[in-house]
PDB file of C-alpha atoms in Angstrom:
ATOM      1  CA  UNK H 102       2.873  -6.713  15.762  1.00 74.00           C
ATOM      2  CA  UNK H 103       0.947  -7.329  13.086  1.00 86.00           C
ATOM      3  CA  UNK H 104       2.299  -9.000   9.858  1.00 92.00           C
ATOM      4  CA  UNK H 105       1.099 -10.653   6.609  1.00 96.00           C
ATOM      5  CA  UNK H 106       3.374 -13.157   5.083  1.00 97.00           C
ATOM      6  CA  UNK H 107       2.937 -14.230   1.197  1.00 97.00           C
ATOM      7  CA  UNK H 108       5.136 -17.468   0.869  1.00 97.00           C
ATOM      8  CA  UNK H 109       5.017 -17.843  -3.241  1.00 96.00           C
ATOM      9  CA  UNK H 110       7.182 -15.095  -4.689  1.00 96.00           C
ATOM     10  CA  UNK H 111       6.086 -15.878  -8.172  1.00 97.00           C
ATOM     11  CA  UNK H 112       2.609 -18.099  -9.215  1.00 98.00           C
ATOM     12  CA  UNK H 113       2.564 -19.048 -12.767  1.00 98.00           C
ATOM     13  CA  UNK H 114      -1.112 -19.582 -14.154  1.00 98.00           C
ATOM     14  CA  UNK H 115      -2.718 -20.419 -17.840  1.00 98.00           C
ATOM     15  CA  UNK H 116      -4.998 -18.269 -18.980  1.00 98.00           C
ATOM     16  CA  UNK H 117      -8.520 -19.783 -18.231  1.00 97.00           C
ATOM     17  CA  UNK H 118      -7.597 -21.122 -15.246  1.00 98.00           C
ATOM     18  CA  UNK H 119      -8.308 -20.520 -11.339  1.00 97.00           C
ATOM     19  CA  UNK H 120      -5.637 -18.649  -9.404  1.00 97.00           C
ATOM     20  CA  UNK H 121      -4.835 -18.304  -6.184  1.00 98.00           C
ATOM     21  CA  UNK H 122      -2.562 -16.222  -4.073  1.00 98.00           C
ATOM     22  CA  UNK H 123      -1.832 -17.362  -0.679  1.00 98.00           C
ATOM     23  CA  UNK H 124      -1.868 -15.083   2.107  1.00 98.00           C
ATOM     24  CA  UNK H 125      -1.360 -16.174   5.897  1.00 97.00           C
ATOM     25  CA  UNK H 126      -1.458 -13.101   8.719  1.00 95.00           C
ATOM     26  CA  UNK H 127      -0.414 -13.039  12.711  1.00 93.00           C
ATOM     27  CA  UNK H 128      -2.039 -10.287  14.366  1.00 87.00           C
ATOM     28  CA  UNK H 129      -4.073 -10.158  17.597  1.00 83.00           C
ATOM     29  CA  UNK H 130      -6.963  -9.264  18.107  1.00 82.00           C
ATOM     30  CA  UNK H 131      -9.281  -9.143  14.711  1.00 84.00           C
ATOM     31  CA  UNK H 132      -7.553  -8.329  11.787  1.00 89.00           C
ATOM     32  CA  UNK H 133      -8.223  -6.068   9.260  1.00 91.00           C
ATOM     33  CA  UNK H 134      -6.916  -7.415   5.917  1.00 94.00           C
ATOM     34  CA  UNK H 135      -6.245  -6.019   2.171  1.00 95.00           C
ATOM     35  CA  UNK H 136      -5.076  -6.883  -1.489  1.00 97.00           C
ATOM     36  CA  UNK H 137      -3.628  -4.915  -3.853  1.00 97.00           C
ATOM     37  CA  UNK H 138      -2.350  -5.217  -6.854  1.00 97.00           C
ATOM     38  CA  UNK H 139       0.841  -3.351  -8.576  1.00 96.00           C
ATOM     39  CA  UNK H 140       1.286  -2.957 -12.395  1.00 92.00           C
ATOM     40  CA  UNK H 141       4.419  -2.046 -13.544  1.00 85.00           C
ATOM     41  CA  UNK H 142       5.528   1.806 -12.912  1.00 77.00           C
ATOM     42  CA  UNK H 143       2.190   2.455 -10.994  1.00 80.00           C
ATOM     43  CA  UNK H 144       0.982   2.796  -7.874  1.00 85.00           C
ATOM     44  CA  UNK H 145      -1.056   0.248  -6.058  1.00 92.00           C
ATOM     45  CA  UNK H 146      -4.713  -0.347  -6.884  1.00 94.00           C
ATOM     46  CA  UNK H 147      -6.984  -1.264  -4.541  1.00 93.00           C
ATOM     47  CA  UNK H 148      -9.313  -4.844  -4.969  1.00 95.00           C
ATOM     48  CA  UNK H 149     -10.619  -5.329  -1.920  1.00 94.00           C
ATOM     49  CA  UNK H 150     -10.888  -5.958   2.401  1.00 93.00           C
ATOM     50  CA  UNK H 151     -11.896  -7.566   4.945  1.00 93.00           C
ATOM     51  CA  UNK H 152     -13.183  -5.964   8.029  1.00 88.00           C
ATOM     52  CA  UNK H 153     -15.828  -8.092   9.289  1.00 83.00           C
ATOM     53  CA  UNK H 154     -18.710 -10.508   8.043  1.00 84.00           C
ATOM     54  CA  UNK H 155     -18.886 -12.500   5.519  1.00 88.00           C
ATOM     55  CA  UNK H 156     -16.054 -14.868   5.440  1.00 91.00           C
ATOM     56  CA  UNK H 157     -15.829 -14.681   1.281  1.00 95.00           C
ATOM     57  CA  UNK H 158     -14.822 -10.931  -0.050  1.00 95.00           C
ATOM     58  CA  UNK H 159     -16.281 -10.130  -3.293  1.00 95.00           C
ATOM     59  CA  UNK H 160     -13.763  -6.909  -4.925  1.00 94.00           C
ATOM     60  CA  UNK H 161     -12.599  -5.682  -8.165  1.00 92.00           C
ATOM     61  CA  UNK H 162     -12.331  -7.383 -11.590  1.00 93.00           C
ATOM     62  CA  UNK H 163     -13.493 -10.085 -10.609  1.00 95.00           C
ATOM     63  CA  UNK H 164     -10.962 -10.799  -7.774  1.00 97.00           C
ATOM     64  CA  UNK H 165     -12.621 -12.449  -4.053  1.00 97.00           C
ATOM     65  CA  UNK H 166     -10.624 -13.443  -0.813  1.00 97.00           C
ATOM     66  CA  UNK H 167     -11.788 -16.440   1.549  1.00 95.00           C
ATOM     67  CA  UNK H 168     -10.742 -15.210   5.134  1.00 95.00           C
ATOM     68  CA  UNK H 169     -10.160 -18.460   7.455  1.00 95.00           C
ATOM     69  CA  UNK H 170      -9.308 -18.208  10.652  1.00 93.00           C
ATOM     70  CA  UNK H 171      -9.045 -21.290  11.888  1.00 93.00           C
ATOM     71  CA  UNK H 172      -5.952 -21.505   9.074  1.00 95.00           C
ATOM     72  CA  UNK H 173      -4.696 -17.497   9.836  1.00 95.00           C
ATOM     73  CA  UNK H 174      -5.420 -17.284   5.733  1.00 96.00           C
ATOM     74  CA  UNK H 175      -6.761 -14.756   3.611  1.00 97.00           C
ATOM     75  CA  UNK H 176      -5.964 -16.140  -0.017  1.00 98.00           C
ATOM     76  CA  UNK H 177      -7.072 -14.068  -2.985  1.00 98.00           C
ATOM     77  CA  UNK H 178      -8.285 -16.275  -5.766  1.00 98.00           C
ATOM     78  CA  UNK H 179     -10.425 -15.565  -9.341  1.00 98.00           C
ATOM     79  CA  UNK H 180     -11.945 -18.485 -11.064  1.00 97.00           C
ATOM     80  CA  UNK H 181     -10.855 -18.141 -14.656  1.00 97.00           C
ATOM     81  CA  UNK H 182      -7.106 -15.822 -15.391  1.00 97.00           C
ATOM     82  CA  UNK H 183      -6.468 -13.500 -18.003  1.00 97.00           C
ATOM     83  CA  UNK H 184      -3.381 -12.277 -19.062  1.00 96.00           C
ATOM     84  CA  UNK H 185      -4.192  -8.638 -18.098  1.00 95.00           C
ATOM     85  CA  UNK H 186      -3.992 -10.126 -14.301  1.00 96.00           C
ATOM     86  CA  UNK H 187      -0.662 -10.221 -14.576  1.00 96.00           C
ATOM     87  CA  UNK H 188       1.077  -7.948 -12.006  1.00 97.00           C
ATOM     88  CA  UNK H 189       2.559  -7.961  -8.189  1.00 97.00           C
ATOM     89  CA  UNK H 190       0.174  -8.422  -5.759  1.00 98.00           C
ATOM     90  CA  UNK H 191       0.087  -7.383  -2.201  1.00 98.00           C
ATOM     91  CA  UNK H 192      -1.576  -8.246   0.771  1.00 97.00           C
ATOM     92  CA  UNK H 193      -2.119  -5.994   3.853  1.00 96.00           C
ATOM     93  CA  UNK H 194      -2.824  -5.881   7.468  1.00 93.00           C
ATOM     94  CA  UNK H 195      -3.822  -2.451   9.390  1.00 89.00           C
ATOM     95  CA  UNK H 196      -1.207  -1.655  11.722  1.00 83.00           C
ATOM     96  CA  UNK H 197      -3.160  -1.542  14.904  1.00 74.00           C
ATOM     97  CA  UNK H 198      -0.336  -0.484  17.167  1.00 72.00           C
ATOM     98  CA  UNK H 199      -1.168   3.219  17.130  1.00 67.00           C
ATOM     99  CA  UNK H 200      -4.036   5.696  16.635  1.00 66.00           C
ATOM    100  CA  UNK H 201      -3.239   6.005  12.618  1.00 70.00           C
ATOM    101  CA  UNK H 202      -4.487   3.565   9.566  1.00 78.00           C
ATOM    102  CA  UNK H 203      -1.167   1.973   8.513  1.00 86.00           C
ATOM    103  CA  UNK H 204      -0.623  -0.868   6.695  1.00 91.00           C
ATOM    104  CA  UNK H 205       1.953  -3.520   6.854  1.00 93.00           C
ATOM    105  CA  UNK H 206       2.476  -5.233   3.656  1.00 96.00           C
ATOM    106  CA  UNK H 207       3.659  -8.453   2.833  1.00 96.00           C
ATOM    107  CA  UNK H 208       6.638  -8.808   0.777  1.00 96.00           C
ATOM    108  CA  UNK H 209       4.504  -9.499  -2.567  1.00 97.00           C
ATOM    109  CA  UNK H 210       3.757 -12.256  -5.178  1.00 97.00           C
ATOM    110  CA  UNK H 211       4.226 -11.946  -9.003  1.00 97.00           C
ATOM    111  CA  UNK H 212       1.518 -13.399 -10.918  1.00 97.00           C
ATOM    112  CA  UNK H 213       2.257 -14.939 -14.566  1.00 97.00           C
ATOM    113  CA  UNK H 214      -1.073 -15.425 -16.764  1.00 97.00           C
ATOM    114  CA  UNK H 215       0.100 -17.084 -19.697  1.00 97.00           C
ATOM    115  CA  UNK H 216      -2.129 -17.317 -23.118  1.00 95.00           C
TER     116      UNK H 216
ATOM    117  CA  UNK P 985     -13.033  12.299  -8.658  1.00 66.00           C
ATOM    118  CA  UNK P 986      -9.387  12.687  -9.694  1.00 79.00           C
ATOM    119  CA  UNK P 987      -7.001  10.275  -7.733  1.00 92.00           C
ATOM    120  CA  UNK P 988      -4.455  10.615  -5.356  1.00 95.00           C
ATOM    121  CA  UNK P 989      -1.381  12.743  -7.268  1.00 96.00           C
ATOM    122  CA  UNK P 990       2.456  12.746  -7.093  1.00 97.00           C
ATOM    123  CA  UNK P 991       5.008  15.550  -7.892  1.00 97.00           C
ATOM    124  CA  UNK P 992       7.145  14.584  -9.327  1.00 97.00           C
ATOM    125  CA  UNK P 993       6.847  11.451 -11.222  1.00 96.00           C
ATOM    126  CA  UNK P 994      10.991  11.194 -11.293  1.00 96.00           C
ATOM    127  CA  UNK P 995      13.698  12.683  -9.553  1.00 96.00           C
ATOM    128  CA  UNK P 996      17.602  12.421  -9.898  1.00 98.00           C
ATOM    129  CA  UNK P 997      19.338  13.679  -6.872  1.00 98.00           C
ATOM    130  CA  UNK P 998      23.371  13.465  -5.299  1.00 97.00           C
ATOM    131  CA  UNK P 999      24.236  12.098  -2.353  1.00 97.00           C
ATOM    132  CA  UNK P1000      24.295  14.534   0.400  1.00 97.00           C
ATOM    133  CA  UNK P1001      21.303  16.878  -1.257  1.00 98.00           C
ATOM    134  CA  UNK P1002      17.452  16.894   0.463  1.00 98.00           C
ATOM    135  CA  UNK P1003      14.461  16.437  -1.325  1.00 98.00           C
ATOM    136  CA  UNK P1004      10.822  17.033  -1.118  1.00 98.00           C
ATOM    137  CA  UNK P1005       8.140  15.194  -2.777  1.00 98.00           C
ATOM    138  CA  UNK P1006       4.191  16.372  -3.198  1.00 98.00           C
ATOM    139  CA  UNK P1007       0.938  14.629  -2.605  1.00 98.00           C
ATOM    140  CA  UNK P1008      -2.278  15.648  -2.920  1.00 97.00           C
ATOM    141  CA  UNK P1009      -5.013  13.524  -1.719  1.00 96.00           C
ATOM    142  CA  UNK P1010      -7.857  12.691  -3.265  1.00 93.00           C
ATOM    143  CA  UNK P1011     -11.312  15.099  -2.801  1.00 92.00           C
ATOM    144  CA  UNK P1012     -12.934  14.974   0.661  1.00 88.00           C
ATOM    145  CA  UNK P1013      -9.909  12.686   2.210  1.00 90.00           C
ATOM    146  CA  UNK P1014      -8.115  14.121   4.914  1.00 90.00           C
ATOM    147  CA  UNK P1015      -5.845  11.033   5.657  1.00 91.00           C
ATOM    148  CA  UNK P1016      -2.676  10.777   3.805  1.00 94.00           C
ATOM    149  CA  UNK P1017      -0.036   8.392   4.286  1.00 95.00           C
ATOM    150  CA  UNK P1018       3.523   7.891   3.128  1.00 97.00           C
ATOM    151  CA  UNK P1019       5.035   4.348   2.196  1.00 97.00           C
ATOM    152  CA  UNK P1020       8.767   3.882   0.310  1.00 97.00           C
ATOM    153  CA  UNK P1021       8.976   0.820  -1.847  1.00 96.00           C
ATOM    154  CA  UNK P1022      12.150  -1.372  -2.285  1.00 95.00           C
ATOM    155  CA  UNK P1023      13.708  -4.278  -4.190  1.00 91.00           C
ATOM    156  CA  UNK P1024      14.915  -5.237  -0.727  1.00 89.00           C
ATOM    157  CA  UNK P1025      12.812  -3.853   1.711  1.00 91.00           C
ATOM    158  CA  UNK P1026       9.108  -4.308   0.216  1.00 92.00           C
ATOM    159  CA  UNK P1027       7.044  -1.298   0.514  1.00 95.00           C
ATOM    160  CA  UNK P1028       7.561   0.028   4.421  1.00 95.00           C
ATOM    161  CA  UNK P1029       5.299   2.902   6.134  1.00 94.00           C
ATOM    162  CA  UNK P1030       6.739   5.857   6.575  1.00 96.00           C
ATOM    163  CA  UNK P1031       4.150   8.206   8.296  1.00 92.00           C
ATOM    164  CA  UNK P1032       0.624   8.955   8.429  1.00 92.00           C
ATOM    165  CA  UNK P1033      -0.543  12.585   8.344  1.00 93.00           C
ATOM    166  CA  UNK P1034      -4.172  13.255   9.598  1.00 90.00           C
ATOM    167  CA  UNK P1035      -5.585  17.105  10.341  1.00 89.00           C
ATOM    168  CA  UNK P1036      -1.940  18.613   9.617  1.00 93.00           C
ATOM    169  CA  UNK P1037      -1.115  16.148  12.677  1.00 92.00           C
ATOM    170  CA  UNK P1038       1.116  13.007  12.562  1.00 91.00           C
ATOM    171  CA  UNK P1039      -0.363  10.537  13.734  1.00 88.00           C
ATOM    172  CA  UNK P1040       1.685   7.119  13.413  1.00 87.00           C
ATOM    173  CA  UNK P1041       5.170   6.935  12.078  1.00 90.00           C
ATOM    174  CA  UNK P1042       7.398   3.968  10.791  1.00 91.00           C
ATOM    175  CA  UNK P1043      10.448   3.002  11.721  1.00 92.00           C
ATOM    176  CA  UNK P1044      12.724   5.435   9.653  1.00 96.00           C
ATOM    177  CA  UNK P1045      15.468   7.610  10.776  1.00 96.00           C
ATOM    178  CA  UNK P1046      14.930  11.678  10.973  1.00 96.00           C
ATOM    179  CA  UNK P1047      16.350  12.348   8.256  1.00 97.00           C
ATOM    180  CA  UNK P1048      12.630  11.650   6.572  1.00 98.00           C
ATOM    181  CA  UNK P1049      10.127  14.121   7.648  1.00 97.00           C
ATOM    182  CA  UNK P1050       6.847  15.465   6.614  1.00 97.00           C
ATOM    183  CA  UNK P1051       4.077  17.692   7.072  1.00 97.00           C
ATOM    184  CA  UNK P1052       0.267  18.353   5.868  1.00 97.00           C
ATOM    185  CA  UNK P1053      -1.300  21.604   5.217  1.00 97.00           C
ATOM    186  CA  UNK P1054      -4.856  22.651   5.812  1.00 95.00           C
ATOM    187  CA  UNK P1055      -6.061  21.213   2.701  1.00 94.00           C
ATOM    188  CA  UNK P1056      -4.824  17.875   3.389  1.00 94.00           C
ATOM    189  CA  UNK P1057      -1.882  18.210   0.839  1.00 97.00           C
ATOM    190  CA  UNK P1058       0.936  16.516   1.961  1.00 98.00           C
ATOM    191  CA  UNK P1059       4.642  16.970   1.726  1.00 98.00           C
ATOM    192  CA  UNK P1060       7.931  14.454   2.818  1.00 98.00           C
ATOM    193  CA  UNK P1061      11.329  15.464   2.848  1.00 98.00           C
ATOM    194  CA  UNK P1062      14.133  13.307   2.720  1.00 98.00           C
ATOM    195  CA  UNK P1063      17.700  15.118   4.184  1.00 95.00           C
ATOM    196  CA  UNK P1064      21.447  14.078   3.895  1.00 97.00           C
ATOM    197  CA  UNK P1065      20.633  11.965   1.297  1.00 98.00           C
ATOM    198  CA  UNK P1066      22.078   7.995   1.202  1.00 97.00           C
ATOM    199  CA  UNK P1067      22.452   5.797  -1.983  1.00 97.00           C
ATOM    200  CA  UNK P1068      19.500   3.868  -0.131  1.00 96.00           C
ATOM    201  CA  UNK P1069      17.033   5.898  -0.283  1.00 97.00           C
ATOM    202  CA  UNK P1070      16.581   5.207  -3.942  1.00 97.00           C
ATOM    203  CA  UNK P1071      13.259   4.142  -4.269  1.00 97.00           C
ATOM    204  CA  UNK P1072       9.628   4.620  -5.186  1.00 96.00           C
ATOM    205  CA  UNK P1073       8.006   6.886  -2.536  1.00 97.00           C
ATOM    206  CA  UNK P1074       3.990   6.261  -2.667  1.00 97.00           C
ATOM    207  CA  UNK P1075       1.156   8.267  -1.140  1.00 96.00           C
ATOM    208  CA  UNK P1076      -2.053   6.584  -0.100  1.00 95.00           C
ATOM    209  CA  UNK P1077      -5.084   8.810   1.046  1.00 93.00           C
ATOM    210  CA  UNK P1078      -8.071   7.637   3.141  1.00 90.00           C
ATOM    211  CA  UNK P1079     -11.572   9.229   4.148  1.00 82.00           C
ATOM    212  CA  UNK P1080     -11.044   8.002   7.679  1.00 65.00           C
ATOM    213  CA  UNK P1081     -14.750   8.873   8.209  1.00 66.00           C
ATOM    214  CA  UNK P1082     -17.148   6.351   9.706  1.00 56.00           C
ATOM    215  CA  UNK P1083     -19.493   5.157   6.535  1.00 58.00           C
ATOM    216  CA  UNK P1084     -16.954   6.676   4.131  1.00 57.00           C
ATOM    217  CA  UNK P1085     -14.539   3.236   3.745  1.00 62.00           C
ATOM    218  CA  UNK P1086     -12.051   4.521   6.301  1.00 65.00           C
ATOM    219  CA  UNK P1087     -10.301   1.800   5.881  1.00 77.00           C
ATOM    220  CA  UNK P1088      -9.125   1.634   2.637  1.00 85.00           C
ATOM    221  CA  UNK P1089      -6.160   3.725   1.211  1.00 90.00           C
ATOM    222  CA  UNK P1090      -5.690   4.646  -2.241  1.00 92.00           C
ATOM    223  CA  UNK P1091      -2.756   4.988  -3.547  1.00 95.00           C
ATOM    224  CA  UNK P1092      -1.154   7.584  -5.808  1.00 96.00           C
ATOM    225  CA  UNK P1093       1.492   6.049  -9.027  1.00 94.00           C
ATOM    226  CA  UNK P1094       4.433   7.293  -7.007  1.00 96.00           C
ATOM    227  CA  UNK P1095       7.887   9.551  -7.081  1.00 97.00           C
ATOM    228  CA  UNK P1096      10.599   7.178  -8.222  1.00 96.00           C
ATOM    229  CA  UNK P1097      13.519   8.507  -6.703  1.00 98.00           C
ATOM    230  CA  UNK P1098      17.509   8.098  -7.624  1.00 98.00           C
ATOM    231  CA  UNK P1099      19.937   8.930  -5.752  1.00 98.00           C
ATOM    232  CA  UNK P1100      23.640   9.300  -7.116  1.00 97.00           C
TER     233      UNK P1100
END
């Protein structure tokens, strides 16, 4: 099966800083991986994927992912924080045990950006 | 385009009663998928609708159903409702077209449901 597993449940950052939120996946075959982010009482926003290529994944505001395979890893990191980042974020796998597109997430990390 | 939407935002039901939530996908995507988000549990696939067909479903008992109409609207149901279904219920659409980010789901903000 495939599966994603985030080990920090919480990451505390200073605004200004570079964050990073670990993600390690088990999957066979090549893996098609995600991040999202979660603000409170909304649905889940989209940053960004990797399919294939290039090993560093540029996505949204500002967010990029380093996929390693050697290390299983996919960790989402941003060079400098801002409080506005705070949220849950989640990181995905496809689901490639049947025909559809579903994802299996991993259980989530909170991210503190404090001023 | 308008995003993936919910109906409705909040729902209060009793133990025992069924329930049916809306989605409509976004424009031009004919995937739509259902997830149910947890405290406990995390966020867990329910079902994926493609072409009014299912076409991968999670690991949830009967009692949760759904369907998709012709214009990719989707609908779940939730029957003989338990204290643990409380949750937020999320719909994600996808293009699932070739050059179109098939890939990727969006995700609409979700029915928060209670059960009492």
């Amino acid at each position: 099966a495939q599966s994603v597993a985030q080990p920090e449940d919480q990451v505390n950052v200073a605004e200004g800083n570079p964050l990073t939120v670990k993600c390690t996946y088990s999957v066979s075959g090549n893996p098609y991986l995600f991040w999202y982010v979660q603000y409170p009482n909304r649905g889940l926003q989209f940053l960004l994927k990797y399919i294939t290529g290039d090993n560093l994944v540029k996505g949204s505001y500002g967010f990029e992912a380093e996929f390693n395979k050697s290390q299983t890893s996919f960790h989402l990191k941003k060079p400098s924080a801002l409080v506005s980042d705070s949220a849950l974020y989640f990181c995905a796998v496809r689901d490639m045990s049947g025909s559809g597109y579903a994802l299996n997430f991993g259980k989530g990390t909170s991210l503190l950006v404090t001023p | 385009k308008a995003g993936v939407t919910q109906t409705p935002r909040y729902l209060i039901k009793t133990r025992g009663q069924q329930v049916t939530l809306s989605c409509s996908p976004i424009s031009g995507h004919r995937s739509v998928s259902w997830y149910q988000q947890t405290p406990g549990q995390g966020l867990q696939f329910l079902f994926e609708y493609f072409s009014e067909t299912q076409r991968n479903k999670g690991n949830f008992p009967g009692r949760f159903s759904g369907r998709q109409f012709s214009n990719s609207r989707s609908e779940m149901n939730v029957s003989t409702l338990e204290l643990g279904d409380s949750a937020l219920y999320l719909c994600a659409s996808s293009s699932r077209r070739a050059g179109l980010s098939p890939y990727e789901q969006y995700f609409g903000p979700g029915t928060r449901l209670t059960v009492t």
